[in-house]
PDB file of C-alpha atoms in Angstrom:
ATOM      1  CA  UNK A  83       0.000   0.000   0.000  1.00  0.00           C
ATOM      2  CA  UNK A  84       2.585   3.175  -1.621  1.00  0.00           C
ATOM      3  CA  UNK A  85       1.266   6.677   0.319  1.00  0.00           C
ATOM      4  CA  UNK A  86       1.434   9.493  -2.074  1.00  0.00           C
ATOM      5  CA  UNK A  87       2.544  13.433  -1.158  1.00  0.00           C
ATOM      6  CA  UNK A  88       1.369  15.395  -4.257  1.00  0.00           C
ATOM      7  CA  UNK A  89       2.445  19.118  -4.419  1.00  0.00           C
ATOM      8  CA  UNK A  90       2.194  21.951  -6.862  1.00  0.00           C
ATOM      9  CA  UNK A  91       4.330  25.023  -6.600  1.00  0.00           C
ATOM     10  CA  UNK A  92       2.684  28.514  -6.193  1.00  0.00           C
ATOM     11  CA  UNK A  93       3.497  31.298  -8.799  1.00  0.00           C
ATOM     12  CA  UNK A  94       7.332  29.344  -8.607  1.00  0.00           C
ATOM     13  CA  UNK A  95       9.306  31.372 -10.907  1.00  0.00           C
ATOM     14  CA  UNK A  96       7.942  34.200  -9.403  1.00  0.00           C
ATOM     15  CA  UNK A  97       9.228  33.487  -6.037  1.00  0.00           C
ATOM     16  CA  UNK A  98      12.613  32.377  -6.405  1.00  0.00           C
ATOM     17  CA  UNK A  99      15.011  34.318  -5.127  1.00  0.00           C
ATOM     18  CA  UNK A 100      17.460  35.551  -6.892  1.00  0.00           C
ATOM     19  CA  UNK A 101      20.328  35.989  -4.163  1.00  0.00           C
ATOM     20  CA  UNK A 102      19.676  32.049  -3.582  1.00  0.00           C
ATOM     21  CA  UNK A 103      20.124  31.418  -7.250  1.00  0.00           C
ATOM     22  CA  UNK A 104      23.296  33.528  -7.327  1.00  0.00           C
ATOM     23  CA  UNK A 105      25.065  31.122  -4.520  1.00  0.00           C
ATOM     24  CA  UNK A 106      24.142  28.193  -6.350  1.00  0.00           C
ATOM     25  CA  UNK A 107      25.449  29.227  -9.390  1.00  0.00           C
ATOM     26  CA  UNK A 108      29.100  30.191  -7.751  1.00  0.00           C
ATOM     27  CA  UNK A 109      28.587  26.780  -6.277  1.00  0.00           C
ATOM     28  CA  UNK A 110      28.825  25.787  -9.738  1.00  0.00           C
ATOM     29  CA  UNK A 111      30.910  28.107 -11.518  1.00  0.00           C
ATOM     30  CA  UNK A 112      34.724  29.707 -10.653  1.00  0.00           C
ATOM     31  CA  UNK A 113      35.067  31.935 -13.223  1.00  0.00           C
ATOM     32  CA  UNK A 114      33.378  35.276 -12.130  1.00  0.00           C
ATOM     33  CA  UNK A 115      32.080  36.060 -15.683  1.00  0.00           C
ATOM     34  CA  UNK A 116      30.073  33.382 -16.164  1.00  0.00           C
ATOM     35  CA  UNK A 117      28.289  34.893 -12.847  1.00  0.00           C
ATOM     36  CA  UNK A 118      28.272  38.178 -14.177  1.00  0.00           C
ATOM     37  CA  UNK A 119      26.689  36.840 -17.683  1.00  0.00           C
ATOM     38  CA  UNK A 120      23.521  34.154 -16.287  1.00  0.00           C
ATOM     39  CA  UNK A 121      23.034  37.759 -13.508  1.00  0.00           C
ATOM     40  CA  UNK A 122      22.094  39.303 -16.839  1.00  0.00           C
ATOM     41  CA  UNK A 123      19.617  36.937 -17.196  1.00  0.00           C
ATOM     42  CA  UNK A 124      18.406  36.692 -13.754  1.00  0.00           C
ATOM     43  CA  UNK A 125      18.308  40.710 -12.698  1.00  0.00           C
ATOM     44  CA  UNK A 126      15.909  41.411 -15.327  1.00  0.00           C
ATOM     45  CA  UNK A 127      14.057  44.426 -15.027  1.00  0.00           C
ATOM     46  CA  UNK A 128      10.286  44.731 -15.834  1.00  0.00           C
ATOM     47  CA  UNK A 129       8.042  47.650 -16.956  1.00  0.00           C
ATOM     48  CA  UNK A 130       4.640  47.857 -14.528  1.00  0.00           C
ATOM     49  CA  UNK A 131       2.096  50.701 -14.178  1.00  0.00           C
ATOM     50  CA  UNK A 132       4.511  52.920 -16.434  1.00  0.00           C
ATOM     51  CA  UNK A 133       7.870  52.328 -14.226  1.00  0.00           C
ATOM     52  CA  UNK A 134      10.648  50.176 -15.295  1.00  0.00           C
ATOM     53  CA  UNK A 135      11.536  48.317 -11.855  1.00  0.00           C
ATOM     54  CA  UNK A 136      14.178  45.671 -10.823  1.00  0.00           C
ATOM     55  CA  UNK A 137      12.630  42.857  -9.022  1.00  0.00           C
ATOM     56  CA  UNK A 138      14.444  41.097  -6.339  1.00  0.00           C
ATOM     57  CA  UNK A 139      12.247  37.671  -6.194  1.00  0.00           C
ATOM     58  CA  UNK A 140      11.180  36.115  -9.398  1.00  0.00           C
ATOM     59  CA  UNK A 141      12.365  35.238 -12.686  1.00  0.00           C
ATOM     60  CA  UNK A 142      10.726  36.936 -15.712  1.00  0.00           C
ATOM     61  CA  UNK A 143       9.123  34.560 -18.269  1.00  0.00           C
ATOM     62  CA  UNK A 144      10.619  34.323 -21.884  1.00  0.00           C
ATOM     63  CA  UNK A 145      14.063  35.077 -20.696  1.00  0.00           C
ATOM     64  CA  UNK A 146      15.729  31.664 -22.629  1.00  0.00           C
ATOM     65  CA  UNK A 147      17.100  30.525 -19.047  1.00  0.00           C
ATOM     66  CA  UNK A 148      14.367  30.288 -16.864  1.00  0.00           C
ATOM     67  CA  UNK A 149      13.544  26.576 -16.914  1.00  0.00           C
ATOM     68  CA  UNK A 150      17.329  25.668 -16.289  1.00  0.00           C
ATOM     69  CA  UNK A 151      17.341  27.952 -13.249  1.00  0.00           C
ATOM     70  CA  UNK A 152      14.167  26.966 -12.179  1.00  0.00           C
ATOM     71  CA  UNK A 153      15.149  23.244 -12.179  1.00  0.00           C
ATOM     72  CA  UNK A 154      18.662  24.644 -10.577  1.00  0.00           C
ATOM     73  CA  UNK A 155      16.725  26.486  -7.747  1.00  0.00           C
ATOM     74  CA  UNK A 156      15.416  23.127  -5.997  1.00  0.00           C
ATOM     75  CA  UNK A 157      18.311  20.467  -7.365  1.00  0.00           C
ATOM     76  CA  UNK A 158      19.115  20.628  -3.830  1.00  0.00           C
ATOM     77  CA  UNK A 159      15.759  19.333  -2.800  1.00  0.00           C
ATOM     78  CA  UNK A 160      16.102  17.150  -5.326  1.00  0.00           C
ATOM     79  CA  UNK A 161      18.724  15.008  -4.227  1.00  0.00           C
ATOM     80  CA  UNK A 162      17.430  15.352  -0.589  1.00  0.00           C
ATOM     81  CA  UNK A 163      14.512  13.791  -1.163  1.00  0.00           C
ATOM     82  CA  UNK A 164      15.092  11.213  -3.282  1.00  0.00           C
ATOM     83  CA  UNK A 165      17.352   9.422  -0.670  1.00  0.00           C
ATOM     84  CA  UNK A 166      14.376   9.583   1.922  1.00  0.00           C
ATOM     85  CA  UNK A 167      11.604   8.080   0.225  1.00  0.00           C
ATOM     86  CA  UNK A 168      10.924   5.372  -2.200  1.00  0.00           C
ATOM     87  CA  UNK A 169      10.066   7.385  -4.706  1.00  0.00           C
ATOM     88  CA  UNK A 170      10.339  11.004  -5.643  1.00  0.00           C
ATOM     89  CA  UNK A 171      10.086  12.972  -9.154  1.00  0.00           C
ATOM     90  CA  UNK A 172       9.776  16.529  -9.744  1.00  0.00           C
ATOM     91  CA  UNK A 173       8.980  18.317 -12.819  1.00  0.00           C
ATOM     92  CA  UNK A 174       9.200  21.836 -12.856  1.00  0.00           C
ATOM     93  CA  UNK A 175       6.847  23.035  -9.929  1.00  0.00           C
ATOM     94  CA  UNK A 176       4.753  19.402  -9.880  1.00  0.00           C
ATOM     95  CA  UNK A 177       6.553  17.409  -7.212  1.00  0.00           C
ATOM     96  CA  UNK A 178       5.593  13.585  -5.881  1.00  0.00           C
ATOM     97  CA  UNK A 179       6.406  11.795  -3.548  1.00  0.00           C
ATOM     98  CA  UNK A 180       5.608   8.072  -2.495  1.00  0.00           C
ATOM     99  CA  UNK A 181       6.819   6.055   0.203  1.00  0.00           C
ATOM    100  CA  UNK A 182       5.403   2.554   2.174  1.00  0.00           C
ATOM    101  CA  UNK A 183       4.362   4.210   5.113  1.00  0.00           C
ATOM    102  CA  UNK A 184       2.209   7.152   5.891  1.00  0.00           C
ATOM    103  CA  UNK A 185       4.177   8.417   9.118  1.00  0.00           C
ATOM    104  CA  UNK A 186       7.045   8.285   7.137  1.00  0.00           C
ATOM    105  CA  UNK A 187       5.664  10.248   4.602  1.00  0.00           C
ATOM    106  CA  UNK A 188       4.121  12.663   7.200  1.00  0.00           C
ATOM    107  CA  UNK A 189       7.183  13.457   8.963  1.00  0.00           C
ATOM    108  CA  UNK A 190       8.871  14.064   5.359  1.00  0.00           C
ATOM    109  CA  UNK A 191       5.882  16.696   4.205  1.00  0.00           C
ATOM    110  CA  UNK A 192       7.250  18.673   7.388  1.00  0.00           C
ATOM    111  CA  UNK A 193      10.604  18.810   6.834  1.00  0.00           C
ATOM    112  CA  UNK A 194      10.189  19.386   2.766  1.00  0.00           C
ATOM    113  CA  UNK A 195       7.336  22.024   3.673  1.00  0.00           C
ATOM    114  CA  UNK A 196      10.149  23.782   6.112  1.00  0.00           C
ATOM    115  CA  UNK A 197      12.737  23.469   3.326  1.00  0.00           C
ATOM    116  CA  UNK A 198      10.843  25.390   1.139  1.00  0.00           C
ATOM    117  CA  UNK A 199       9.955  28.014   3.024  1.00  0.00           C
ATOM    118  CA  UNK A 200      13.526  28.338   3.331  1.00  0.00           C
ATOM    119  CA  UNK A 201      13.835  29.301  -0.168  1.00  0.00           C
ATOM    120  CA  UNK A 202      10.992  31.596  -0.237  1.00  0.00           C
ATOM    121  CA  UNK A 203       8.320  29.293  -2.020  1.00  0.00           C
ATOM    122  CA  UNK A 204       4.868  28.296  -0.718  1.00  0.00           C
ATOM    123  CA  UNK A 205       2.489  25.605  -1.862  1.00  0.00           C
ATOM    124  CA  UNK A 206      -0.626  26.082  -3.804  1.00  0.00           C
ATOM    125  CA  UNK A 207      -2.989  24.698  -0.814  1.00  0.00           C
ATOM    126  CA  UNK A 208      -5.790  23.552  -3.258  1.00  0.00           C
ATOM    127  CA  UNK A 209      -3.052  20.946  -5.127  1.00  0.00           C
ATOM    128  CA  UNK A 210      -1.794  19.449  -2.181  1.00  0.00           C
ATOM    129  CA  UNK A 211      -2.604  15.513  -2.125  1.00  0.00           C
ATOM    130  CA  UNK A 212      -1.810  13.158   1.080  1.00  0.00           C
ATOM    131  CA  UNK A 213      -2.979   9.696   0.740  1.00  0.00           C
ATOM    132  CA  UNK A 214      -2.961   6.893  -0.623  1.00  0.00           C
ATOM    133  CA  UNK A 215      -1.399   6.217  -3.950  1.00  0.00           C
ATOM    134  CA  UNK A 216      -4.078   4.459  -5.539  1.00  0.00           C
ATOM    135  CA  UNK A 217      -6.476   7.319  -4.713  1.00  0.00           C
ATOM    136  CA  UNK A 218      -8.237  10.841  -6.738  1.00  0.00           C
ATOM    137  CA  UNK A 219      -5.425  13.276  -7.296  1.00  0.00           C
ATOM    138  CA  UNK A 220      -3.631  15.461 -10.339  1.00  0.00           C
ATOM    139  CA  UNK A 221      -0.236  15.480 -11.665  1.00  0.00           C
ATOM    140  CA  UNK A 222       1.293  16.400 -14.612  1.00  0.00           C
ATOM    141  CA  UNK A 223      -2.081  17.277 -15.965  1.00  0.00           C
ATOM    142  CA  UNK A 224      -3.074  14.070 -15.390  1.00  0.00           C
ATOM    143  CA  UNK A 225      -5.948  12.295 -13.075  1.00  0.00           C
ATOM    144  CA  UNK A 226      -5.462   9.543 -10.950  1.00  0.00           C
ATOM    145  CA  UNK A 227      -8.178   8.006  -9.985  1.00  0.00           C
ATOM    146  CA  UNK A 228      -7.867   4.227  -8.361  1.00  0.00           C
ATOM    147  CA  UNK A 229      -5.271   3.065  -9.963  1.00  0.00           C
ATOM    148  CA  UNK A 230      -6.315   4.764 -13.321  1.00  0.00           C
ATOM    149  CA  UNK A 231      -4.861   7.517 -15.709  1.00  0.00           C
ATOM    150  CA  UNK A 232      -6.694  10.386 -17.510  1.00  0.00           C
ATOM    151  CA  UNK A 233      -6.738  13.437 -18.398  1.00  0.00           C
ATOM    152  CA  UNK A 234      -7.602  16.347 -16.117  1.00  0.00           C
ATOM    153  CA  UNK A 235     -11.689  17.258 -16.465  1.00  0.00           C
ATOM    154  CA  UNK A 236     -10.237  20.633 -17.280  1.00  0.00           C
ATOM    155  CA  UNK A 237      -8.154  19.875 -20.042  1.00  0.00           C
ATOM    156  CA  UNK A 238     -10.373  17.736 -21.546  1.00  0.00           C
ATOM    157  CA  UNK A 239     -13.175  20.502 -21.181  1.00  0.00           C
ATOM    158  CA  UNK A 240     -10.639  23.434 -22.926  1.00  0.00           C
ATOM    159  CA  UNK A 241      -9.976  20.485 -25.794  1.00  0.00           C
ATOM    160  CA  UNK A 242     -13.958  20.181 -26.523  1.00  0.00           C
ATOM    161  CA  UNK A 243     -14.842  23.647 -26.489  1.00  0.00           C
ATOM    162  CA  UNK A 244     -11.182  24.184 -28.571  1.00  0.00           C
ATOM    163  CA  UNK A 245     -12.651  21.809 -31.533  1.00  0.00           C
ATOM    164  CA  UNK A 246     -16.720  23.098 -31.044  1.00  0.00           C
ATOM    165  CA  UNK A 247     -15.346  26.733 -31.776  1.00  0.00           C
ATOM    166  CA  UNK A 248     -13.279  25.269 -34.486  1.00  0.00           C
ATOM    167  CA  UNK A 249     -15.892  23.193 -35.845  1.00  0.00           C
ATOM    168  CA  UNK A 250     -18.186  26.298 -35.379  1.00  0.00           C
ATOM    169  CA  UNK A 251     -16.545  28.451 -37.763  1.00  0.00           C
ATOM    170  CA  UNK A 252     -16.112  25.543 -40.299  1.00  0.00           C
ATOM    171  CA  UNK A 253     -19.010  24.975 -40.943  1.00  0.00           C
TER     172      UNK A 253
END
């Protein structure tokens, strides 16, 4: 009987934080202008309610990095995690994590819940799934449901009403 932690990242590339990023990319890199380059990337500035402002937190979208230091941002957790239960995967900001026994798994939602907070990220509270395995829960855009694998409701809703408006003007 697995035990399944399901949790979804809220606004994630929004809330990393850049400082954090910075050390783990001089963890990674000596030579100081390779830093000074990816900070290009990173310290983006952004134009809102007719300033141009520098944001501290938060990576802005389109810049041809951001997936590379999202994943970057939690590697750490990454390899954490995967050593403490039976089975952990993460993709992107959709993170699961399955282990034999539920007290286990409860004491490791604690100390991965702390961990984030650590790095300045919070949970979307609606996506969070404790329970068994074989139960009703999302990942990926997928539903699992008793040991079976769908599509989301949602998705397949936005696909319909994608081919009646299609079909609409066709005809």
């Amino acid at each position: 009987n697995s035990q399944a932690l399901i949790l979804d990242l809220k606004n994630y590339s929004e809330q990393i934080d850049q400082q954090i990023l910075i050390g783990q990319l001089n963890r990674i890199f000596d030579d100081p202008k390779i830093i000074d380059l990816l900070q290009l990337f990173i310290g983006n500035q952004v134009y809102r309610g007719g300033v141009i402002e520098k944001l501290d937190r938060g990576l802005v979208q389109g810049v041809p990095l951001v997936a590379l230091f999202a994943n970057l941002y939690l590697s750490d957790l990454d390899f954490k995690y995967q050593r403490l239960v039976n089975f952990y995967v993460r993709v992107g900001d959709d993170i699961a994590l399955l282990d034999s026994q539920q007290e286990h798994l409860d004491d490791v939602r604690g100390r991965f819940i702390n961990d984030l907070s650590k790095l300045g990220l919070l949970l979307n509270d609606h996506k969070i799934y404790c329970g068994p395995a074989s139960g009703i829960y999302s990942l990926l855009g997928y539903q699992f449901n008793n040991g079976q694998i769908s599509l989301e409701k949602g998705f397949v809703n936005k696909i319909i009403a994608g081919w009646q408006q299609i079909l609409a003007n066709n005809t």
